[in-house]
Short mmCIF file of C-alpha atoms in Angstrom, two decimals:
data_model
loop_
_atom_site.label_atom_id
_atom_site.label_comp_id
_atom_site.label_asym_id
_atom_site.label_seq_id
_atom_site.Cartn_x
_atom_site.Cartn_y
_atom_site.Cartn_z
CA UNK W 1 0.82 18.05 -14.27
CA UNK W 2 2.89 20.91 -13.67
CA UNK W 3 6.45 20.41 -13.56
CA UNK W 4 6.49 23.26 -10.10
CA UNK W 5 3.84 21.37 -8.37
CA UNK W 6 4.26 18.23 -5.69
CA UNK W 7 2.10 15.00 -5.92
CA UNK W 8 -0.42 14.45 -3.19
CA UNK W 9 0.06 12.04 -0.38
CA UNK W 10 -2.86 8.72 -0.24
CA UNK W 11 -2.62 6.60 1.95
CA UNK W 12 -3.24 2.36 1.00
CA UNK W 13 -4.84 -0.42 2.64
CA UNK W 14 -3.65 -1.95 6.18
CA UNK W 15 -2.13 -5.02 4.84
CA UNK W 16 -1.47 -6.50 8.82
CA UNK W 17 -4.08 -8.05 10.92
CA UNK W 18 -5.06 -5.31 13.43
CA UNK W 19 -7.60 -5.50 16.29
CA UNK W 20 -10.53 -3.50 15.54
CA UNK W 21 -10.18 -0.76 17.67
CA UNK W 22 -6.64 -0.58 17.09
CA UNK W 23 -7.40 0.21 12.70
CA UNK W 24 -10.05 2.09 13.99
CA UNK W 25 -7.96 4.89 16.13
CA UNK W 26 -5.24 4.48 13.25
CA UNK W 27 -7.68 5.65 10.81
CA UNK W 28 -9.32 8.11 13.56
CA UNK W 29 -6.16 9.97 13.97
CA UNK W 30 -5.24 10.15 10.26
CA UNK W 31 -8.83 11.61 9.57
CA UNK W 32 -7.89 14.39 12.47
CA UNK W 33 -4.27 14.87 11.84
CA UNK W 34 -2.42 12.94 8.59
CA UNK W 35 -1.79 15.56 5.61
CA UNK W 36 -3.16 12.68 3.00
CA UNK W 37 -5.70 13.58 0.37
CA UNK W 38 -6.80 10.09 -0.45
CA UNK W 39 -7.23 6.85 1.99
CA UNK W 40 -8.03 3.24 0.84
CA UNK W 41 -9.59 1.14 2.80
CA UNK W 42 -10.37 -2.92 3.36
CA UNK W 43 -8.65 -5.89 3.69
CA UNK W 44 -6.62 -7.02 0.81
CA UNK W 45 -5.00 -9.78 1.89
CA UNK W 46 -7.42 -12.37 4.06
CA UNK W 47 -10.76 -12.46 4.11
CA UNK W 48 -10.96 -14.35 7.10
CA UNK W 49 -10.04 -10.83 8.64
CA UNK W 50 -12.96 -9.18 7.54
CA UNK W 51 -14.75 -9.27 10.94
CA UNK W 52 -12.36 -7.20 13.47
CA UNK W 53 -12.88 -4.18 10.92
CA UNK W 54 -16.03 -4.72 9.50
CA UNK W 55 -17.92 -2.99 12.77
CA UNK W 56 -15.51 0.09 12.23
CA UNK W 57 -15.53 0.47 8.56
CA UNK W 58 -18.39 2.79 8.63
CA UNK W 59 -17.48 5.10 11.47
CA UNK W 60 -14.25 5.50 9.80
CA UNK W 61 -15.84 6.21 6.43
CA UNK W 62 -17.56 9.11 8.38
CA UNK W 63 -14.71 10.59 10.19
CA UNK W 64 -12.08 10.54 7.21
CA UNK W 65 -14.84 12.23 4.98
CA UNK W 66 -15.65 14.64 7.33
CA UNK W 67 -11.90 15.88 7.20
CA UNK W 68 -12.29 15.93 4.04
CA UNK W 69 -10.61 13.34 2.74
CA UNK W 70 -11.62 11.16 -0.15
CA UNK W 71 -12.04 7.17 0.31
CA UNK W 72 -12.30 4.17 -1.97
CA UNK W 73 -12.41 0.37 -0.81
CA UNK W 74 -9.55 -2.16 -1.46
CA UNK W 75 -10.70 -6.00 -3.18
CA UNK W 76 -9.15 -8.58 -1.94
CA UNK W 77 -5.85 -9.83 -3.59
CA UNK W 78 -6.18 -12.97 -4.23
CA UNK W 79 -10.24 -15.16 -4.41
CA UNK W 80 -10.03 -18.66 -4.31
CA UNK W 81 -13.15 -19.49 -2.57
CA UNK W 82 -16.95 -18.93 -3.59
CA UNK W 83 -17.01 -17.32 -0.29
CA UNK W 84 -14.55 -14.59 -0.95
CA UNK W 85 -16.04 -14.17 -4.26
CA UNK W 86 -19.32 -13.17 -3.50
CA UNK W 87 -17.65 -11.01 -0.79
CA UNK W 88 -15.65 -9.00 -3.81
CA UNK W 89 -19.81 -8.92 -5.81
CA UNK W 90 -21.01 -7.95 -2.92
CA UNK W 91 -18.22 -4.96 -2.52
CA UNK W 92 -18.85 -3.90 -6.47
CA UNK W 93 -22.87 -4.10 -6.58
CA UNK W 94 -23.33 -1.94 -2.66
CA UNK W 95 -20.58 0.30 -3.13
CA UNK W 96 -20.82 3.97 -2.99
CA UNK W 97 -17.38 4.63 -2.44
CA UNK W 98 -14.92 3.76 -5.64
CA UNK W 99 -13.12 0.29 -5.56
CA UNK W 100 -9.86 -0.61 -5.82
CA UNK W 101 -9.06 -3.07 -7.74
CA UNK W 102 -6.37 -5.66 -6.06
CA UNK W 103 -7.33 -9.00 -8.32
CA UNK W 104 -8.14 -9.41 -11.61
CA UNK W 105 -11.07 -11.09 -10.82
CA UNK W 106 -12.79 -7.72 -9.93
CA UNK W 107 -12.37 -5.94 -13.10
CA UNK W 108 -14.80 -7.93 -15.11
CA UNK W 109 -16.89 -6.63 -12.29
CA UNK W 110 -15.71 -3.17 -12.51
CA UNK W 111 -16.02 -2.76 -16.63
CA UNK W 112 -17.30 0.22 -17.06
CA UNK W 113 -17.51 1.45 -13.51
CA UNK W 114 -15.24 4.25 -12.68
CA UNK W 115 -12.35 2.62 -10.41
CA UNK W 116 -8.82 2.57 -9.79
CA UNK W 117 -5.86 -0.18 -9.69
CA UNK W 118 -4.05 -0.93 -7.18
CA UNK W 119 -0.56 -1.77 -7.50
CA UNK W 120 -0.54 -5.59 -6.71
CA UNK W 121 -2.60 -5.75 -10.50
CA UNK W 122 0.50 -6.14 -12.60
CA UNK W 123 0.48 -2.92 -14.84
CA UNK W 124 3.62 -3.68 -16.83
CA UNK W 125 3.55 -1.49 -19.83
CA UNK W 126 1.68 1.61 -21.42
CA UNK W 127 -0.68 -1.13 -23.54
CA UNK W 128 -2.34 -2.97 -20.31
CA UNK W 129 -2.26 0.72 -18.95
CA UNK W 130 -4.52 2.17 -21.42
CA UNK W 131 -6.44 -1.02 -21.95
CA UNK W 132 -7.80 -0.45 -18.00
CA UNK W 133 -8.40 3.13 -18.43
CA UNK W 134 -10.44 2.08 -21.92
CA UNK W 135 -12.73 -0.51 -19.23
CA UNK W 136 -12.82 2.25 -16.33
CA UNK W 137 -9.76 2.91 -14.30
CA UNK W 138 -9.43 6.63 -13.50
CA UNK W 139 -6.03 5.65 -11.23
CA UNK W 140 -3.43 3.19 -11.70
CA UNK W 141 -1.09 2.59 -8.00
CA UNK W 142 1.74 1.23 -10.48
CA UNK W 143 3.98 -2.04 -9.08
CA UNK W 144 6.38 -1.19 -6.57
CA UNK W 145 9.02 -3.53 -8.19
CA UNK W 146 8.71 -1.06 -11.65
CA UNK W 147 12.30 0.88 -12.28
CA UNK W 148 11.96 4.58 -12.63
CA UNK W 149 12.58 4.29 -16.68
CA UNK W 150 9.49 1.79 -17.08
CA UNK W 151 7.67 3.91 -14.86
CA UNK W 152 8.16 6.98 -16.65
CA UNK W 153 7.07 4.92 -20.38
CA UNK W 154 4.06 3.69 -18.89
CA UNK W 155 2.68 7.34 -18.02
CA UNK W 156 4.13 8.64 -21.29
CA UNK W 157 2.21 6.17 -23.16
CA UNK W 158 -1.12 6.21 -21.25
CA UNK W 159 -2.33 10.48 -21.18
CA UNK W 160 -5.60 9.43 -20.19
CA UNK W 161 -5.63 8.45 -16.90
CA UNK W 162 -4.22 9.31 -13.52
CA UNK W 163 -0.72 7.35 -11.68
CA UNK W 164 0.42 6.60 -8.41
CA UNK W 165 3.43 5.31 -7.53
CA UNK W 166 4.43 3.25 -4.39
CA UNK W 167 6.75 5.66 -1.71
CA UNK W 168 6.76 4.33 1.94
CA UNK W 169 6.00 0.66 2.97
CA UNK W 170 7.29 -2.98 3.19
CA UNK W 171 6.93 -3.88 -0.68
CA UNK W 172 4.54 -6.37 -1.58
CA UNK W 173 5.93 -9.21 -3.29
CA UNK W 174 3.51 -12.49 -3.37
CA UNK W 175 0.51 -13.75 -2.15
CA UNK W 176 -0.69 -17.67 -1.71
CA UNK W 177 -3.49 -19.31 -1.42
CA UNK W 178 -1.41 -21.13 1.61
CA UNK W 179 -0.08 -19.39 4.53
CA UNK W 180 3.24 -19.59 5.57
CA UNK W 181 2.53 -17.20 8.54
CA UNK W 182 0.30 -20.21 10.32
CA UNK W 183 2.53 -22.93 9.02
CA UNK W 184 5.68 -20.81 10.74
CA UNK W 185 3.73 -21.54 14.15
CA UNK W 186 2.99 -24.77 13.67
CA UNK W 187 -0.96 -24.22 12.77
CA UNK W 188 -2.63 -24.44 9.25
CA UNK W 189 -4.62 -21.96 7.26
CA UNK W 190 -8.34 -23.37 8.26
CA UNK W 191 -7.44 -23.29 12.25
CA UNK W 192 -4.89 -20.39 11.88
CA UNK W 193 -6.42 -18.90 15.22
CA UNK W 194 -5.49 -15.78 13.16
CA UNK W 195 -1.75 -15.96 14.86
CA UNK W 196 -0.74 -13.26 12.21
CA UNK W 197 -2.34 -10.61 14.40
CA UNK W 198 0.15 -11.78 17.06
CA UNK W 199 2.85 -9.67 14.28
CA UNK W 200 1.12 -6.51 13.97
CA UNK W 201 4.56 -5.61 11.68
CA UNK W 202 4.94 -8.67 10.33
CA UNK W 203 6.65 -11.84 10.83
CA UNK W 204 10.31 -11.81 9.58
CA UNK W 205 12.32 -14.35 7.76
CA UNK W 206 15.60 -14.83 7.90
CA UNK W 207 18.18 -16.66 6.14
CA UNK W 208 19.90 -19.67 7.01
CA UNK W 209 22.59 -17.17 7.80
CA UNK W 210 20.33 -15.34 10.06
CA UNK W 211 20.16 -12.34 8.21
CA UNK W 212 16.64 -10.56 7.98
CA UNK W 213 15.08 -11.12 4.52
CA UNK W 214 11.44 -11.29 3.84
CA UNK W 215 8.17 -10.66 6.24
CA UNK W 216 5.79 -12.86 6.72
CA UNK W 217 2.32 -11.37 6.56
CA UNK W 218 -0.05 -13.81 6.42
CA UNK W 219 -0.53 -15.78 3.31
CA UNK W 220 1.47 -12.58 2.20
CA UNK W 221 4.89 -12.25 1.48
CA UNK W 222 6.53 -8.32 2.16
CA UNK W 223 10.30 -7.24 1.76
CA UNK W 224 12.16 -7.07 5.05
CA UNK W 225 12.95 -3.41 4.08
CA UNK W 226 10.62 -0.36 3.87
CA UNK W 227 10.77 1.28 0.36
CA UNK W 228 11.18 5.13 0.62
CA UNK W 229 11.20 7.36 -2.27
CA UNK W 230 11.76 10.46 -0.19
CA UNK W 231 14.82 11.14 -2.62
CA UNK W 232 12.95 10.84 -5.45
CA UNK W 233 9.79 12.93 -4.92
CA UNK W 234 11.36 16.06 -6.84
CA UNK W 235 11.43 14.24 -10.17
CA UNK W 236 8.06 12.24 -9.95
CA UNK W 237 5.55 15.59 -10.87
CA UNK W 238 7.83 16.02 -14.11
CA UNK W 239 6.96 12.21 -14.97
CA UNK W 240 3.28 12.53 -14.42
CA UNK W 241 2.93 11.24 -10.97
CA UNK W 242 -0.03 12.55 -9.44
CA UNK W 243 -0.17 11.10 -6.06
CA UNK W 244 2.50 9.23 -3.61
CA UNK W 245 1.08 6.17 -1.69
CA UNK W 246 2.56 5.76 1.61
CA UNK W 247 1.39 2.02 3.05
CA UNK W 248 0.77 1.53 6.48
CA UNK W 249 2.76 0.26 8.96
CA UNK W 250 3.00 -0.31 12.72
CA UNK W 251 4.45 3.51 13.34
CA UNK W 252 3.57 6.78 13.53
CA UNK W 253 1.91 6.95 10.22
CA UNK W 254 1.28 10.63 10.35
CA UNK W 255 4.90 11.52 11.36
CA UNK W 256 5.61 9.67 8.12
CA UNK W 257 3.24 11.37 6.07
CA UNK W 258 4.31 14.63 7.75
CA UNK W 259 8.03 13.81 6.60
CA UNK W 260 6.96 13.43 3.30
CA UNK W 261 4.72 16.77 2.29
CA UNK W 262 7.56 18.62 4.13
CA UNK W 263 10.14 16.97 1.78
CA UNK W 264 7.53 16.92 -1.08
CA UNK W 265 6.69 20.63 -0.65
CA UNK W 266 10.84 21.65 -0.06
CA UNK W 267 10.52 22.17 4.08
CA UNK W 268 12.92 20.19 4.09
CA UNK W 269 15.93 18.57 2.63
CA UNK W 270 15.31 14.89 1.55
CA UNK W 271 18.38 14.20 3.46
CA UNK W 272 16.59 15.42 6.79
CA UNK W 273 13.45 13.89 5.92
CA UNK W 274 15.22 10.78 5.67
CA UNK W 275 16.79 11.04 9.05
CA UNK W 276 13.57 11.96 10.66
CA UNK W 277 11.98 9.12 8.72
CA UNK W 278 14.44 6.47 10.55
CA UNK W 279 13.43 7.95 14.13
CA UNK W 280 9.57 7.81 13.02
CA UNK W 281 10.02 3.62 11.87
CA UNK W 282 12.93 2.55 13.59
CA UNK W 283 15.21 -0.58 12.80
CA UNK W 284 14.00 -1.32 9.44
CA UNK W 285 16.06 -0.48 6.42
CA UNK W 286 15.40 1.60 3.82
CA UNK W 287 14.83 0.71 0.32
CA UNK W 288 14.84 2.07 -3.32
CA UNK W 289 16.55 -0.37 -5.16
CA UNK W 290 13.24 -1.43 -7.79
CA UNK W 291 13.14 2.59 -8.48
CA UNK W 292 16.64 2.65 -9.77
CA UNK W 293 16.62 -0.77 -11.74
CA UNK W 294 18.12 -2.31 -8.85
CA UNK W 295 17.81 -5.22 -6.25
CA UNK W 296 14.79 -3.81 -5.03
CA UNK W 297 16.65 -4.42 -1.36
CA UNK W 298 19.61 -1.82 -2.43
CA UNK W 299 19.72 1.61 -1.54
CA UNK W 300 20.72 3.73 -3.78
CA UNK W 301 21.98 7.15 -1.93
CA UNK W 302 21.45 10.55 -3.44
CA UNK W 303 24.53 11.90 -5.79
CA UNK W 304 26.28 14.60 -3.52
CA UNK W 305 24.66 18.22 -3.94
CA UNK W 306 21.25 17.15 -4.08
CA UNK W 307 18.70 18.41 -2.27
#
């Protein structure tokens, strides 16, 4: 990629439970108004969730490739059950639409297949990188938690095949086959009466100091704080970065993703996006620690002078 051009905007899975016509008009109005190339779809995280957007999926298929936007499919994070196994077969064999791959479980699936990554596969190094794009992978979404240095190794070491890199959303740090979410509320994973959707953001944890530190999501575990890499979207085309995934959250999604092509394409100052970006999700603190090799809750402001 050329060092004078901007990476594209995609736009990952909805990792919260949402009622069905509420991820339907989210992905209705990014279809009609959100400047993203690329949009991933699914549920990642539960399958037991599968049913408010199944009736949807379709319909939203339609209207996001009808704006012209392209769409793959998410696997599920973590299988444990035969169930949700033959849900991720299922996905792989019917599929028309890419998948992207969340588990490892799907890429014996995938071998061969064109597909992508998705950053919750643990893409450490330039080896496992070009090992993936050897079985398939066109795309790699690499780990949130990756500094900017590993990052830019990783890409150096892998010319065959396409990165993204992780620039708006709570951070995904764990998964378990239990869920904490339920257990928070005094209910268990089997009779969960799906009390996650009752935290359409996100349940958050705090510490015994009563300071906000993790979110609950689910048998999903978030950071409290949003990652933004507004800051850093000048230097990511001269790395290889070819696209910028922004992950949903419960906010104006498309003000976000408008924030981020105007920074992106020099609009505006990183500085302004950033101050538009805390009106657009408000009360959550931003993030960029992992970029810089940091506590991944840190942020790490801008040396003075840049843009």
């Amino acid at each position: 990629m050329s060092a004078t051009t901007h990476p594209s905007l995609s736009l990952g899975p909805v990792l919260y439970l949402w009622d069905g016509p509420k991820w339907r008009d989210f992905y209705f109005r990014i279809a009609d108004e959100g400047p993203v190339d690329h949009v991933t779809l699914g549920e990642a995280v539960c399958s037991k969730r599968l049913h408010f957007i199944e009736p949807h999926v379709a319909e939203v298929i339609e209207r996001l490739e009808g704006a012209g936007k392209k769409v793959s499919l998410a696997s599920l994070a973590l299988v444990t059950l035969e169930r949700e196994s033959q849900l991720v077969r299922g996905l792989v064999r019917d599929s028309i639409h890419p998948i992207e791959a969340n588990d490892l479980s799907a890429l014996g699936l995938l071998a061969g297949k064109p597909h992508s990554i998705g950053p919750l596969i643990n893409v450490y190094n330039g080896a496992t990188a070009r090992l993936l794009a050897s079985r398939g992978a066109t795309s790699i979404c690499l780990p949130p938690e990756l500094p900017m240095a590993s990052v830019r190794d990783i890409v150096r070491d892998a010319p065959d095949v396409e990165f993204e890199i992780f620039g708006f959303g709570r951070v995904p740090l764990a998964i378990s086959a239990r869920c904490a979410h339920a257990r928070s509320k005094g209910l268990v994973k089997d009779n969960c009466q799906f009390i996650c959707g009752e935290d359409s953001d996100g349940l958050i944890v705090e510490t015994l100091d009563r300071q906000p530190f993790l979110t609950l999501n689910g048998v999903q575990t978030l950071s409290h704080t949003c990652q933004s890499l507004l800051q850093e979207l000048a230097e990511l085309p001269a790395v290889g970065i070819s696209q910028v995934r922004l992950s949903p959250q419960d906010c104006d999604m498309v003000t976000v993703a408008r924030i981020y092509e105007d920074v992106a394409t020099g609009r505006i100052s990183a500085t302004e996006g950033l101050e538009r970006l805390a009106i657009a999700y408000p009360g959550v603190p931003l993030s960029n620690g992992f970029h810089h090799g940091q506590s991944g809750a840190s942020w790490i402001s801008a040396p003075t002078g840049s843009p």
